[in-house]
Structure formats: C-alpha cells, structure tokens
PDB file of C-alpha atoms in Angstrom:
ATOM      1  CA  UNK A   1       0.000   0.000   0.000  1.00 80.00           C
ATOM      2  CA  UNK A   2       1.615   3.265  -1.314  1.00 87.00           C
ATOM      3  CA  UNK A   3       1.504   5.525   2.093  1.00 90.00           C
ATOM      4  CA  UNK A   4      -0.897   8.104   2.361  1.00 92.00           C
ATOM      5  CA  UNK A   5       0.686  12.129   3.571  1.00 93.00           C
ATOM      6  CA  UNK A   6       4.487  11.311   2.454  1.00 94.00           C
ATOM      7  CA  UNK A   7       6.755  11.035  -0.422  1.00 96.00           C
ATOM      8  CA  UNK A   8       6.786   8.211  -2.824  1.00 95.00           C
ATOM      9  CA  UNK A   9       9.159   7.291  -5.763  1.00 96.00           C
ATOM     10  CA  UNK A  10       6.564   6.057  -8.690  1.00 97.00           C
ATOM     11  CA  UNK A  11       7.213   5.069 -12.488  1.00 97.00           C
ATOM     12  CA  UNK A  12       4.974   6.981 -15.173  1.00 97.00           C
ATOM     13  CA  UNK A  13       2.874   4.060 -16.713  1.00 97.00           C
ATOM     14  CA  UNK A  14       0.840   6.094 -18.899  1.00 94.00           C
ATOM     15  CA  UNK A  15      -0.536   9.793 -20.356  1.00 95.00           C
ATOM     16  CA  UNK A  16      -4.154  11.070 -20.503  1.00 96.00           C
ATOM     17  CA  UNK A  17      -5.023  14.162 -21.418  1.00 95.00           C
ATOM     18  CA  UNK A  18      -6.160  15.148 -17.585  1.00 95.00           C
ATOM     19  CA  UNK A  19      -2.420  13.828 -16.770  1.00 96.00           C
ATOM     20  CA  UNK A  20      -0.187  11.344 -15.849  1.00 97.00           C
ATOM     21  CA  UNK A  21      -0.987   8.030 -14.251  1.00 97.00           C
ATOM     22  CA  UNK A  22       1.907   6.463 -11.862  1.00 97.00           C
ATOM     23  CA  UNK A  23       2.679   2.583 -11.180  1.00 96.00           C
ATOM     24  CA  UNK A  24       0.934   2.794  -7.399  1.00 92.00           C
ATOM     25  CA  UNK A  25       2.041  -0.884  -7.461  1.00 91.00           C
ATOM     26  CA  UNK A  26      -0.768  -3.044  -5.055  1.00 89.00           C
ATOM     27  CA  UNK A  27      -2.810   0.523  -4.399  1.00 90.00           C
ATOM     28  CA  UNK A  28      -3.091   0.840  -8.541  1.00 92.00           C
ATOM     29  CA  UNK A  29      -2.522   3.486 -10.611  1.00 95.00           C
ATOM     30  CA  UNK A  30      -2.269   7.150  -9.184  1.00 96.00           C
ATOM     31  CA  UNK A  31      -2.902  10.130 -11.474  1.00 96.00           C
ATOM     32  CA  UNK A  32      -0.578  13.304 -10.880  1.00 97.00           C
ATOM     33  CA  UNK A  33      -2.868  15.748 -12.441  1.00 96.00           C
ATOM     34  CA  UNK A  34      -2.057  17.833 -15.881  1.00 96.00           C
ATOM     35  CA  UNK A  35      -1.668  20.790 -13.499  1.00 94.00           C
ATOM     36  CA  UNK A  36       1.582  18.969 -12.089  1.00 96.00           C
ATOM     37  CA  UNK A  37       3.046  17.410 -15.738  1.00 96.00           C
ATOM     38  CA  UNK A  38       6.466  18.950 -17.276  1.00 96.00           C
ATOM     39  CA  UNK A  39       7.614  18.595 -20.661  1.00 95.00           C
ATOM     40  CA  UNK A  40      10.448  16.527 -19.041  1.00 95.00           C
ATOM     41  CA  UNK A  41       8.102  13.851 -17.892  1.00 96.00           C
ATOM     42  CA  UNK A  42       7.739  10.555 -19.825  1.00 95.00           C
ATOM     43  CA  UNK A  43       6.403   6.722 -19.882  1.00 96.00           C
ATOM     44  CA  UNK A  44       8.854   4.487 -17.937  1.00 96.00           C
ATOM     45  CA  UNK A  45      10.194   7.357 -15.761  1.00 96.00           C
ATOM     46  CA  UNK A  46      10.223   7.088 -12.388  1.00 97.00           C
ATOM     47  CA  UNK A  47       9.357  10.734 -10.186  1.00 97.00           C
ATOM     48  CA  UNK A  48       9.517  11.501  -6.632  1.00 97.00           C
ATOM     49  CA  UNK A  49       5.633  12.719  -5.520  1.00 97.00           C
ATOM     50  CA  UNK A  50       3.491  13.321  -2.800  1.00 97.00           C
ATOM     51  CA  UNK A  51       0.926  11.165  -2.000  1.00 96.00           C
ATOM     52  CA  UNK A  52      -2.727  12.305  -0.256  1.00 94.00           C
ATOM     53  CA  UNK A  53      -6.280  12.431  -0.788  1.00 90.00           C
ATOM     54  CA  UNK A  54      -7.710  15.265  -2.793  1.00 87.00           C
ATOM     55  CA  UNK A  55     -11.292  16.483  -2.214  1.00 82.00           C
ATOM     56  CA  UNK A  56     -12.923  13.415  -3.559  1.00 84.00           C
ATOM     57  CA  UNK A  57     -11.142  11.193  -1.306  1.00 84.00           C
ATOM     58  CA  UNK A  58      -9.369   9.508  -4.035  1.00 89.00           C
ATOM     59  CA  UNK A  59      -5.366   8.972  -3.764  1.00 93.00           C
ATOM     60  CA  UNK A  60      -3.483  11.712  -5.881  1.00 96.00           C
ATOM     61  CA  UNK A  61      -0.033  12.827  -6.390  1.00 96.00           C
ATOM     62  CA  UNK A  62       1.508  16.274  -6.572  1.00 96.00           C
ATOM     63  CA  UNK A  63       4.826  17.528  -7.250  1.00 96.00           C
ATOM     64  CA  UNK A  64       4.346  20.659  -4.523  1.00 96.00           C
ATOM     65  CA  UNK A  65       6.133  19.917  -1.628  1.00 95.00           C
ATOM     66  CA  UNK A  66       3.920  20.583   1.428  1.00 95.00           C
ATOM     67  CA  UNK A  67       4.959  22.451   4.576  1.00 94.00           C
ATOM     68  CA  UNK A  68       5.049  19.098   6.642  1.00 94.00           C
ATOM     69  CA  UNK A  69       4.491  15.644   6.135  1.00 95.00           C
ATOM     70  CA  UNK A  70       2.868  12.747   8.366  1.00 95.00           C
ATOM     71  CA  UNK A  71       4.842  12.248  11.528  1.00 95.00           C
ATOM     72  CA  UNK A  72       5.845  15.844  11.793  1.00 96.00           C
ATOM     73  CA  UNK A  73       4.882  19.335  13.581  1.00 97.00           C
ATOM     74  CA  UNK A  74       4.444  22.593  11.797  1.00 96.00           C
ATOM     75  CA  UNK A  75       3.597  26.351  12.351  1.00 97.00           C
ATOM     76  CA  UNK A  76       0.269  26.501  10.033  1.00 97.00           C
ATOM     77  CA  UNK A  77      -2.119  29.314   8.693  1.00 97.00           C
ATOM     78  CA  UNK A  78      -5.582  28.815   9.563  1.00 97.00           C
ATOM     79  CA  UNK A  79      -7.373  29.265   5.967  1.00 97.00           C
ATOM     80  CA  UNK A  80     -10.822  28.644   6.484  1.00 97.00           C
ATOM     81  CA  UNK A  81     -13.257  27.295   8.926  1.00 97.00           C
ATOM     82  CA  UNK A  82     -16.516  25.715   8.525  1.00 97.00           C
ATOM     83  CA  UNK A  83     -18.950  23.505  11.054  1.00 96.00           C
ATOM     84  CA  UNK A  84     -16.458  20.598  11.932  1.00 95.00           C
ATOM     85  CA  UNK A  85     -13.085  22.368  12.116  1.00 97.00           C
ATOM     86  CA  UNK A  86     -10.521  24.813  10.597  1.00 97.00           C
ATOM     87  CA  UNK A  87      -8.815  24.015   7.605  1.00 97.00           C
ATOM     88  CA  UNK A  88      -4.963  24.602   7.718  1.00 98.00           C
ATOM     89  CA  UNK A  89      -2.397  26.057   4.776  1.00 97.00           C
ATOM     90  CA  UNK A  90      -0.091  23.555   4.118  1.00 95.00           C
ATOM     91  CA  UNK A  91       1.846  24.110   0.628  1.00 93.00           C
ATOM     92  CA  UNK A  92      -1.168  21.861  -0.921  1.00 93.00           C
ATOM     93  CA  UNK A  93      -2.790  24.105  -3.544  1.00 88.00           C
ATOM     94  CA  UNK A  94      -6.176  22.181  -3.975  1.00 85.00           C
ATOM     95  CA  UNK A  95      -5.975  20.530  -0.385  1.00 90.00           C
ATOM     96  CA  UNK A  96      -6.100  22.461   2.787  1.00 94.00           C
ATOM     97  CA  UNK A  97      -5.107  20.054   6.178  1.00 96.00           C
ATOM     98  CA  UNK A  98      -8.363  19.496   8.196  1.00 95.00           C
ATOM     99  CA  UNK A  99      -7.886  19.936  12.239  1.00 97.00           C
ATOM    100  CA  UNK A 100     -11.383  19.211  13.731  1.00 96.00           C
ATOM    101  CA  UNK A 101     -12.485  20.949  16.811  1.00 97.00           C
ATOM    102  CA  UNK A 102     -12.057  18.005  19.040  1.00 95.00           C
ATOM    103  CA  UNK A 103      -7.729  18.607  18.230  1.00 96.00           C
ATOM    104  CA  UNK A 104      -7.945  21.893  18.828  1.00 97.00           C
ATOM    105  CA  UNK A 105      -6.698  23.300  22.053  1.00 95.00           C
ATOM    106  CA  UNK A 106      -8.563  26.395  21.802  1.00 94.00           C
ATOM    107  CA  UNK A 107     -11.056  27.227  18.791  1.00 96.00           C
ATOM    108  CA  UNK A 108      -8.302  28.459  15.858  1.00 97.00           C
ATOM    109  CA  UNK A 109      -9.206  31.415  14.192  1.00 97.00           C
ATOM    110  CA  UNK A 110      -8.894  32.356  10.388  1.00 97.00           C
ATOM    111  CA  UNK A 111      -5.795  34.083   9.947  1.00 97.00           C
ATOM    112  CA  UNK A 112      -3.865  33.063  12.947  1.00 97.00           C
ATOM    113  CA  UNK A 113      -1.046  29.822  13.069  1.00 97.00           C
ATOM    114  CA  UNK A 114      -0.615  27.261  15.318  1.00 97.00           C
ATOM    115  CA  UNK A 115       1.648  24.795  15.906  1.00 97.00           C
ATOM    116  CA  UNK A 116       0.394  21.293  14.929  1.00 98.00           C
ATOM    117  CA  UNK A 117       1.501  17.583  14.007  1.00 97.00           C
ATOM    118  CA  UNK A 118       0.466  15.831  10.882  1.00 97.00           C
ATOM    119  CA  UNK A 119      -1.247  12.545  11.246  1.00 95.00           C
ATOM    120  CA  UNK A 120      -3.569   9.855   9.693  1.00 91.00           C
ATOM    121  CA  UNK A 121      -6.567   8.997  11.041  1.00 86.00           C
ATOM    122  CA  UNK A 122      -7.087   5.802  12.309  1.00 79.00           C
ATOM    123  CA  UNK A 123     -10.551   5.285  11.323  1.00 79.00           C
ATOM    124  CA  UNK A 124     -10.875   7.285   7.988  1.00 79.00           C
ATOM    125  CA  UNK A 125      -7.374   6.860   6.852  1.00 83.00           C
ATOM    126  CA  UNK A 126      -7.173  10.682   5.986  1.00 88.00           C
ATOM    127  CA  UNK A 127      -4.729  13.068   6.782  1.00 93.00           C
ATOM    128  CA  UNK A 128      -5.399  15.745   9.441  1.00 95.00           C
ATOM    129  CA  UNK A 129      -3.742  18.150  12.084  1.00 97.00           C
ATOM    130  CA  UNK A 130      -3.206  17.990  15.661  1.00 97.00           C
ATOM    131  CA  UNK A 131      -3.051  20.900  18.106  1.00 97.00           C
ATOM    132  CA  UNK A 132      -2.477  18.366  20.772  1.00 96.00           C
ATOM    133  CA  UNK A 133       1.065  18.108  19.802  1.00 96.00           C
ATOM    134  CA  UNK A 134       2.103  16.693  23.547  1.00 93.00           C
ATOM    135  CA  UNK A 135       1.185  13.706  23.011  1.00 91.00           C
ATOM    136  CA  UNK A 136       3.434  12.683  20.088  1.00 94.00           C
ATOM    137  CA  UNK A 137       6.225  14.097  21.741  1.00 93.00           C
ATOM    138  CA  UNK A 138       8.420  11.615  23.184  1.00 89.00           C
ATOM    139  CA  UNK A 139      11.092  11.228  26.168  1.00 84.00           C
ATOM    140  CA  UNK A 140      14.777  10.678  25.129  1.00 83.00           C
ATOM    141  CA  UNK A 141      15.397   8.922  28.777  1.00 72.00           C
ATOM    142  CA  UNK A 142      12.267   6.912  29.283  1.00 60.00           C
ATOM    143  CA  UNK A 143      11.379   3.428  26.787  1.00 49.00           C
ATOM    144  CA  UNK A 144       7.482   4.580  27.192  1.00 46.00           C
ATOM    145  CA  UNK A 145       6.878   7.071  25.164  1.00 44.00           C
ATOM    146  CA  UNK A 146       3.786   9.104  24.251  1.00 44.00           C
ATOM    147  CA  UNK A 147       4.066   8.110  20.457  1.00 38.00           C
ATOM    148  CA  UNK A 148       6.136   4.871  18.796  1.00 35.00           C
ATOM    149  CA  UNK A 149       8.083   5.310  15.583  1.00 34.00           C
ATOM    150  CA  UNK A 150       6.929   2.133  14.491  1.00 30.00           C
ATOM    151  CA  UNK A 151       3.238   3.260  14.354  1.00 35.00           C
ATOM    152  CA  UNK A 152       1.389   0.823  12.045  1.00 32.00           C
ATOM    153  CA  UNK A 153      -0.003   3.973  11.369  1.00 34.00           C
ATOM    154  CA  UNK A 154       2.766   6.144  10.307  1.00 38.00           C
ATOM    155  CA  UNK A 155       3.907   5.574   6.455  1.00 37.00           C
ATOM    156  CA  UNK A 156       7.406   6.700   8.150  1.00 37.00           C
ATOM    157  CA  UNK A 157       8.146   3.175   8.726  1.00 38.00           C
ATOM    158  CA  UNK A 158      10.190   1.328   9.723  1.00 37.00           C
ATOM    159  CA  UNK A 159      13.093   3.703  10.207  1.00 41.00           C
ATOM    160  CA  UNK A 160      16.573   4.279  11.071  1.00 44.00           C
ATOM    161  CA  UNK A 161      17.757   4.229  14.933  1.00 51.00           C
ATOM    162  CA  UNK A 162      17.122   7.912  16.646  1.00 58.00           C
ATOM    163  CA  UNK A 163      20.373   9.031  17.583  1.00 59.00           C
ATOM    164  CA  UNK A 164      21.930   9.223  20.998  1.00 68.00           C
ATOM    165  CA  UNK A 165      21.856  13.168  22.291  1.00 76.00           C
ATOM    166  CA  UNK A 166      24.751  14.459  24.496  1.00 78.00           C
ATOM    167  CA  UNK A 167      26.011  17.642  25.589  1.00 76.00           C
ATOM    168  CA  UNK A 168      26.485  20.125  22.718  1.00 77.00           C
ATOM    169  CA  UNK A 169      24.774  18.226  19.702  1.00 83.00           C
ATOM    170  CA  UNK A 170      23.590  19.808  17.703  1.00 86.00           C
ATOM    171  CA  UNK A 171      19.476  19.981  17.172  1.00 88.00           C
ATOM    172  CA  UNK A 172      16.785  21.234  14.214  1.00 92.00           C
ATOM    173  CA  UNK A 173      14.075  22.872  16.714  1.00 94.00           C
ATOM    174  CA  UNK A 174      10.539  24.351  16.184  1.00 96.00           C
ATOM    175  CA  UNK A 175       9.993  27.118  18.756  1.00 96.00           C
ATOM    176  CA  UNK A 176       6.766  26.091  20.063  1.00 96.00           C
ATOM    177  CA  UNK A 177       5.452  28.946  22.471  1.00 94.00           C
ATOM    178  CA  UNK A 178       6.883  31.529  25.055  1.00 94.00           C
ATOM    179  CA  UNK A 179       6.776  30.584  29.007  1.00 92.00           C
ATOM    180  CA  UNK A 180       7.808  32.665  31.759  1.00 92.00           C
ATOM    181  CA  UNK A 181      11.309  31.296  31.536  1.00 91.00           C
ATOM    182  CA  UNK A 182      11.879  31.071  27.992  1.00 93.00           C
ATOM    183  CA  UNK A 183      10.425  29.221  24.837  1.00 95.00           C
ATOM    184  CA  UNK A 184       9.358  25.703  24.782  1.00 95.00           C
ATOM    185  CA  UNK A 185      10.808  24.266  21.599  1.00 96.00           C
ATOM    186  CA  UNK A 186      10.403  21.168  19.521  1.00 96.00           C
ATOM    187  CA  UNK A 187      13.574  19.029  19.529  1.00 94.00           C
ATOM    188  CA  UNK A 188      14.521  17.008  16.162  1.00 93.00           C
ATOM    189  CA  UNK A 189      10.973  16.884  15.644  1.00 94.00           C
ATOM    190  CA  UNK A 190      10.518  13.957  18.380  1.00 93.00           C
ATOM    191  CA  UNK A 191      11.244  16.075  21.855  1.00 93.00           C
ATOM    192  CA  UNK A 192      10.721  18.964  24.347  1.00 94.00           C
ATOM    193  CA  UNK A 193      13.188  21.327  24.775  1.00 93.00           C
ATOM    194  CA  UNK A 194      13.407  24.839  26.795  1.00 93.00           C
ATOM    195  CA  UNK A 195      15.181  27.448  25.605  1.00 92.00           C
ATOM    196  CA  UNK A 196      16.109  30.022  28.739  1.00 89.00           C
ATOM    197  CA  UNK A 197      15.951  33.686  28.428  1.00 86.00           C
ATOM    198  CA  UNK A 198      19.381  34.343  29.662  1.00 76.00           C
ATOM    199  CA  UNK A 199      20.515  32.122  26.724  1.00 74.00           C
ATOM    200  CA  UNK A 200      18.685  34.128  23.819  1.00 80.00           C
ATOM    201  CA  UNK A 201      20.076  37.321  22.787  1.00 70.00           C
ATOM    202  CA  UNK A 202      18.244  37.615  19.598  1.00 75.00           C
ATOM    203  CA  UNK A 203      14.481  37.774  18.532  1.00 85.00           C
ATOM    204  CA  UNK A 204      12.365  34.755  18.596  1.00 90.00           C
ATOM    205  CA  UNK A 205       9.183  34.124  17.720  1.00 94.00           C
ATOM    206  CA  UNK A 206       6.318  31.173  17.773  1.00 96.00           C
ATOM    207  CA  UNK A 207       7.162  29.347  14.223  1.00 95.00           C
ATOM    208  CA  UNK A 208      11.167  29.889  14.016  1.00 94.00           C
ATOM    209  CA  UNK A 209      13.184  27.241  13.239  1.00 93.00           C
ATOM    210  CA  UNK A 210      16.633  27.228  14.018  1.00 90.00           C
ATOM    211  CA  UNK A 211      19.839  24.778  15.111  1.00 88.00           C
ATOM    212  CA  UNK A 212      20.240  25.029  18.782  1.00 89.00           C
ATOM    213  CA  UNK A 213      22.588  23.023  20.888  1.00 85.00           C
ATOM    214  CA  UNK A 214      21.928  20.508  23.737  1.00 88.00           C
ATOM    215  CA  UNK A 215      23.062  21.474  26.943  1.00 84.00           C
ATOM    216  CA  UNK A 216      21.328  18.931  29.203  1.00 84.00           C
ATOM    217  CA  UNK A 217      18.958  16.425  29.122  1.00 87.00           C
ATOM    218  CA  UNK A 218      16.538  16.906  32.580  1.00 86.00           C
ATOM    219  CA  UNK A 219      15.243  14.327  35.261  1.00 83.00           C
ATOM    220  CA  UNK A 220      11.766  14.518  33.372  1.00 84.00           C
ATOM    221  CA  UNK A 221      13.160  13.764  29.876  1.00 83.00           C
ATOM    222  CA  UNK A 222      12.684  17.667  28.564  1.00 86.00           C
ATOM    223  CA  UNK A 223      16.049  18.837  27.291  1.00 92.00           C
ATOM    224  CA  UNK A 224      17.885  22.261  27.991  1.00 91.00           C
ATOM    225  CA  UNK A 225      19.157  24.125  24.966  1.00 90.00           C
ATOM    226  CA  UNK A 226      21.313  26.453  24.420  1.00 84.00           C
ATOM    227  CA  UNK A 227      22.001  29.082  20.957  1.00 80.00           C
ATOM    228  CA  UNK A 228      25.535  28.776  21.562  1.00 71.00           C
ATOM    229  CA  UNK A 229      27.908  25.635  20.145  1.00 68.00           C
ATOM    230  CA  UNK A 230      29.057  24.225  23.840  1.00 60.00           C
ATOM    231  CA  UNK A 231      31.869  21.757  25.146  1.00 52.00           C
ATOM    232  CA  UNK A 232      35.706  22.188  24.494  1.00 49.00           C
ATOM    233  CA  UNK A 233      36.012  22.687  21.405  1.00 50.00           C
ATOM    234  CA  UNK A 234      33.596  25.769  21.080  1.00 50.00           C
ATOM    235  CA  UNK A 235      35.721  27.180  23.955  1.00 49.00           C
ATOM    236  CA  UNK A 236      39.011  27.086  21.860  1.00 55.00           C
ATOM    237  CA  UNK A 237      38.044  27.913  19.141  1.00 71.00           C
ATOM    238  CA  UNK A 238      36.070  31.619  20.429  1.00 78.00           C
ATOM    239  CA  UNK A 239      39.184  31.674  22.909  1.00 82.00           C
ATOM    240  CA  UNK A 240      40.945  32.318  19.575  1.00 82.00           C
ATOM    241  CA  UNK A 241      38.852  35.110  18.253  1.00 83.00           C
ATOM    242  CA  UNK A 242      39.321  36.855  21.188  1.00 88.00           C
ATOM    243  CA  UNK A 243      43.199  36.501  20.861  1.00 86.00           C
ATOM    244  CA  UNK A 244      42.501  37.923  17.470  1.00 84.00           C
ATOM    245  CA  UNK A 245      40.279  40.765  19.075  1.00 88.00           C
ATOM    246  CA  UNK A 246      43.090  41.848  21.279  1.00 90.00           C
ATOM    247  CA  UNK A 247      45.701  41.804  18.909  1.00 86.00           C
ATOM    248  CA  UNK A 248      43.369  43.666  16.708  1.00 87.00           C
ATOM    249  CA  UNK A 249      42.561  46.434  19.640  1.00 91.00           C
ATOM    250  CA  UNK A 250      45.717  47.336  20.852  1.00 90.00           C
ATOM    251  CA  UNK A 251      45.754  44.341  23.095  1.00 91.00           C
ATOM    252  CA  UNK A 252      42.492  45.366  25.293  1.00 93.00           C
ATOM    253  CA  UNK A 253      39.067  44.963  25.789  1.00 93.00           C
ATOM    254  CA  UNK A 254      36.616  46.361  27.939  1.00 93.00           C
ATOM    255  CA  UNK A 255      34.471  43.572  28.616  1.00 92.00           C
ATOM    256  CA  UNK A 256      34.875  41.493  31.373  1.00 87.00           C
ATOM    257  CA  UNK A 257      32.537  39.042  33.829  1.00 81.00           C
ATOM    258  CA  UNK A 258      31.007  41.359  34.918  1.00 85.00           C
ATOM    259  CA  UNK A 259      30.050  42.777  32.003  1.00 89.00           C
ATOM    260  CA  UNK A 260      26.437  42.729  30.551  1.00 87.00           C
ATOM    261  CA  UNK A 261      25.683  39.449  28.760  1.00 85.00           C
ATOM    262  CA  UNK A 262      24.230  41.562  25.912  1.00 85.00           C
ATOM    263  CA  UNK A 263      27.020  44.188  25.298  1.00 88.00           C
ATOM    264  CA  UNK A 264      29.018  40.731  25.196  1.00 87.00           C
ATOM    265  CA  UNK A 265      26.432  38.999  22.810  1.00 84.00           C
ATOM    266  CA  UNK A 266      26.724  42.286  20.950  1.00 85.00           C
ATOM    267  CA  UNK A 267      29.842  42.326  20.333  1.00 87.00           C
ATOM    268  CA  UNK A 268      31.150  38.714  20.260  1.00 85.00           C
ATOM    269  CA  UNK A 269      27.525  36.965  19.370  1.00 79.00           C
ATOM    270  CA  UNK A 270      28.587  34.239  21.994  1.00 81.00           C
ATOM    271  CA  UNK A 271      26.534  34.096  25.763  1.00 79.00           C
ATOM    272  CA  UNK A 272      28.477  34.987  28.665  1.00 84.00           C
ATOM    273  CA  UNK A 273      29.183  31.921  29.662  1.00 81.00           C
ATOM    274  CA  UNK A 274      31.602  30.849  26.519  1.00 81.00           C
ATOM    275  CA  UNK A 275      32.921  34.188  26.931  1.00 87.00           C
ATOM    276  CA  UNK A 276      34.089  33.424  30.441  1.00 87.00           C
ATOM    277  CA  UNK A 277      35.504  29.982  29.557  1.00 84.00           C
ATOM    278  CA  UNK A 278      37.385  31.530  26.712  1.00 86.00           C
ATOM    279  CA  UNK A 279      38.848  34.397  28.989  1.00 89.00           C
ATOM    280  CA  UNK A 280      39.516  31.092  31.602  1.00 87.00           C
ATOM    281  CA  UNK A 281      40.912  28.857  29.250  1.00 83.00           C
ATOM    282  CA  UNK A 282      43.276  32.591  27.884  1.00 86.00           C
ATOM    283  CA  UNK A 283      44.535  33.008  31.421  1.00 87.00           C
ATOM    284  CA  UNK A 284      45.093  29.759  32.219  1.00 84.00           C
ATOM    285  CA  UNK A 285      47.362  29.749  29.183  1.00 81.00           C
ATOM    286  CA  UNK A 286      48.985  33.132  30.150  1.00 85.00           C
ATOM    287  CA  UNK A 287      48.286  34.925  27.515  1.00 86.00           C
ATOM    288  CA  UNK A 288      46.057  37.754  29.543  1.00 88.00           C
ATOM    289  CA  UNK A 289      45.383  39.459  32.169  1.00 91.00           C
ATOM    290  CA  UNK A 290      42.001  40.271  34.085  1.00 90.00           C
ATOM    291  CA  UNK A 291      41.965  43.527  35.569  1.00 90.00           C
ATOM    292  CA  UNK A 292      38.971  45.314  36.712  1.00 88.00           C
ATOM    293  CA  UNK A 293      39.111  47.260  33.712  1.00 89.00           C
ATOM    294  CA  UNK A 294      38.941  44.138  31.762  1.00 91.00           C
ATOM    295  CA  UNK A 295      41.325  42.157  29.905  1.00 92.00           C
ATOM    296  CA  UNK A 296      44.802  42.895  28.839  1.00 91.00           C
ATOM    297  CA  UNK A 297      47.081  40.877  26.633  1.00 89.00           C
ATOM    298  CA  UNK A 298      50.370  39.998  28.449  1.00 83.00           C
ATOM    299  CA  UNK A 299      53.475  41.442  27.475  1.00 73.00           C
ATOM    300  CA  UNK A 300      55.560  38.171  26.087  1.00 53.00           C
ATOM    301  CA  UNK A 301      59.162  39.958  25.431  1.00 46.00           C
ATOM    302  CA  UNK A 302      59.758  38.653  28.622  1.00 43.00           C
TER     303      UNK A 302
END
C-alpha cells in the first residue's frame, strides 16, 4: 500500500489528457494531475511525488512539496473554517489540512497559526492536524513514550535508529510557544526542549526554526538548549577570536565578567558563559590578564 501524507518514488505508466498516471504498485494506478506534468516527464520514468487524498477522497499525487508531512509538527495558517473544524495552509494548492475541533486546544481562528503535528486517522485513513502536539512528543530517557516510531499507522516506517543526544549536539528545533522562563521548543521533531531567556540574545518568535545546541537532558526527559555551540572545542576555538580581538585592539578589551551578557552577545555573538571559559581557558594559558578594567594581553618579550 503506497503511504498516504508522504513522499513516494513512482514510475509513469501512462498519459491522458487530464495527466499522468503512476505505477501505485498493489494501491493501482495514481494520477498526478495535468496541473503537475512537465515537458520533461515521460512513460517508464520514475518521479519523486506526494501522495494524499484530494477532495474526492481519491489517492493523488503532486509535485508541490507541502509544509510538513505525516509524523511531523508545523507552524500553520488557519485558511478557512466551517462547522467541523478549521482548515490549515499547508503548501497543498487544492488541499487544505483538516484539524477538527475536538484537536484543537482552543477554537483556531482564520488568519492566525498554530503549531500542529500531521497525522492519519485511524478510522478514515485521511490526513489531518493535531493541536495536541504533547502527546506525540516523546522522552529521550524513558522506553514509554507518548508516540512509537513504528506506528502501524505512520507511512514513516520502519526507520533508522534515533540518535543518541549528548552535551552540545547539535538539534533542528521548532519554537513552540513563550513561558515565563523562555520558549518551549520542539527538539529534532521527536522532543521537548526549553530554551532560557538568559541564553537568547536575539528575537524569537512562535514558528522559528533554528539549530540550537543541547546542553542537558533533565530528570523529566525535557532537554535544555542552548544558541551557543558548547563543550571544548567551542571554547578554543572563540578563545581564539578573542586573541585575534586583542591583537586587533591594541591588546584590550573592555568587557569582562562582569560585564552585561548583551554588550558581550553584541559584540562577540557568543553568551556569557563561553565568553568566560574563553577568557579562563586565555589566562590559564597566560596569555592575559584580568583587571577590573577588563582584559589585557600579556606582554611576552619577557
């Protein structure tokens, strides 16, 4: 069965003049309508599509690449809303995602996003949002975990081993919404993360995604983050730009510990805390020193 809300690698079998039809193998043949066909397209190739249901119920293929896929979360445009839900932008021209009022956290509103995860339905096998987005989340610590990723239900599987996370991997995260201490994020699209207000020195917003690094992986199974690349390597290597700095600045600078953490972000774009490992790991090596003034390169003639 050729999974329904994913991608799919299908042979052209034959050309109508409403489109192609695709080799859909034991599901039969699946038209990708004229709308979709290029001049480059011909009998006996084989084209990567997506696969869903278009307003007929009746499996389709497109070449537009939507927003999300099945398995994963997304910041989506409410477009329209009618008696049994909202219906969501998703990159789908003639297909808008359905999320029906009992997945909503709060009635959506036209105009406004959400964060959601794509799904199929169990009992109708069609595709459809989520603002209950907990619940697929899982815990990198714990075996039991709110959602498998060997759902019989997910056309994601069976797939490859989730990687171990340690301090300072790197991460793909969704911010998910602000809390009193920071923004909850989306982790690799499988986990909860919190990203801390004294570790963001730059605008964020609900919807952003960006690479964040993992600082440490909590009791509960939610996982600190941090903007900044962490662990020994990050500290040499910024330890070294601010060797450059001084050398650069007539072998001074005016920033010290306690300095603001945004005149340092400002002017370094690193958190205070490499900052002060990099001044450590500078003095340990006696290359500076720390005055209350700041810090000094060392006179080496000596």
């Amino acid at each position: 069965m050729i999974p329904i809300g994913t991608y799919s690698t299908l042979r052209i079998v034959k050309q109508v003049d409403f489109g192609l039809y695709l080799d859909g193998a034991e599901t039969g043949e699946i038209l990708l309508p004229l709308r979709y066909v290029t001049p480059d397209m011909h009998i006996g190739d084989e084209i990567e599509v997506f696969i869903y249901l278009d307003q007929s119920e009746r499996i389709v293929a497109t070449t537009e690449r939507p927003f999300a896929t099945v398995g994963q979360f997304a910041y989506l445009k409410c477009a329209w809303i009618n008696e049994y839900g909202a219906f969501l932008s998703w990159g789908i021209q003639m297909k808008d995602l359905f999320c029906p009022f009992r997945e909503q956290k709060k009635r959506m509103e036209i105009g406004k996003s959400y964060i959601v995860y794509i799904k199929l339905d169990e009992d109708s096998y069609r595709l459809m949002a989520t603002a209950k987005v907990e619940k697929f989340l899982m815990s990198p610590i714990s075996p039991k975990s709110p959602i498998s990723p060997m759902s019989p239900i997910s056309p994601i599987s069976p797939i490859s081993p989730i990687p171990p996370l340690t301090h300072g991997t790197p991460a793909d995260c969704l911010i998910w919404q602000k809390t009193p201490l920071g923004f909850k994020c989306i982790v690799d699209n499988l986990y909860q993360g919190q990203l801390y207000d004294n570790q963001i020195f730059r605008p964020l917003t609900t919807g952003d995604r960006l690479t964040a690094y993992i600082d440490h992986i909590r009791q509960d199974g939610k996982i600190d983050l941090t903007l900044q690349p962490t662990g020994h390597k990050h500290t040499l290597d910024f330890a070294e730009q601010l060797l450059r700095y001084l050398y650069e600045n007539n072998g001074h600078c005016e920033l010290g510990d306690h300095s603001d953490a945004e005149l340092i972000y400002d002017r370094f774009k690193v958190s205070k805390k490499a900052f002060k490992r990099a001044v450590g790991d500078l003095y340990r090596r006696r290359l500076i020193n720390i005055t209350p003034e700041g810090i000094d390169l060392k006179d080496q003639r000596g």
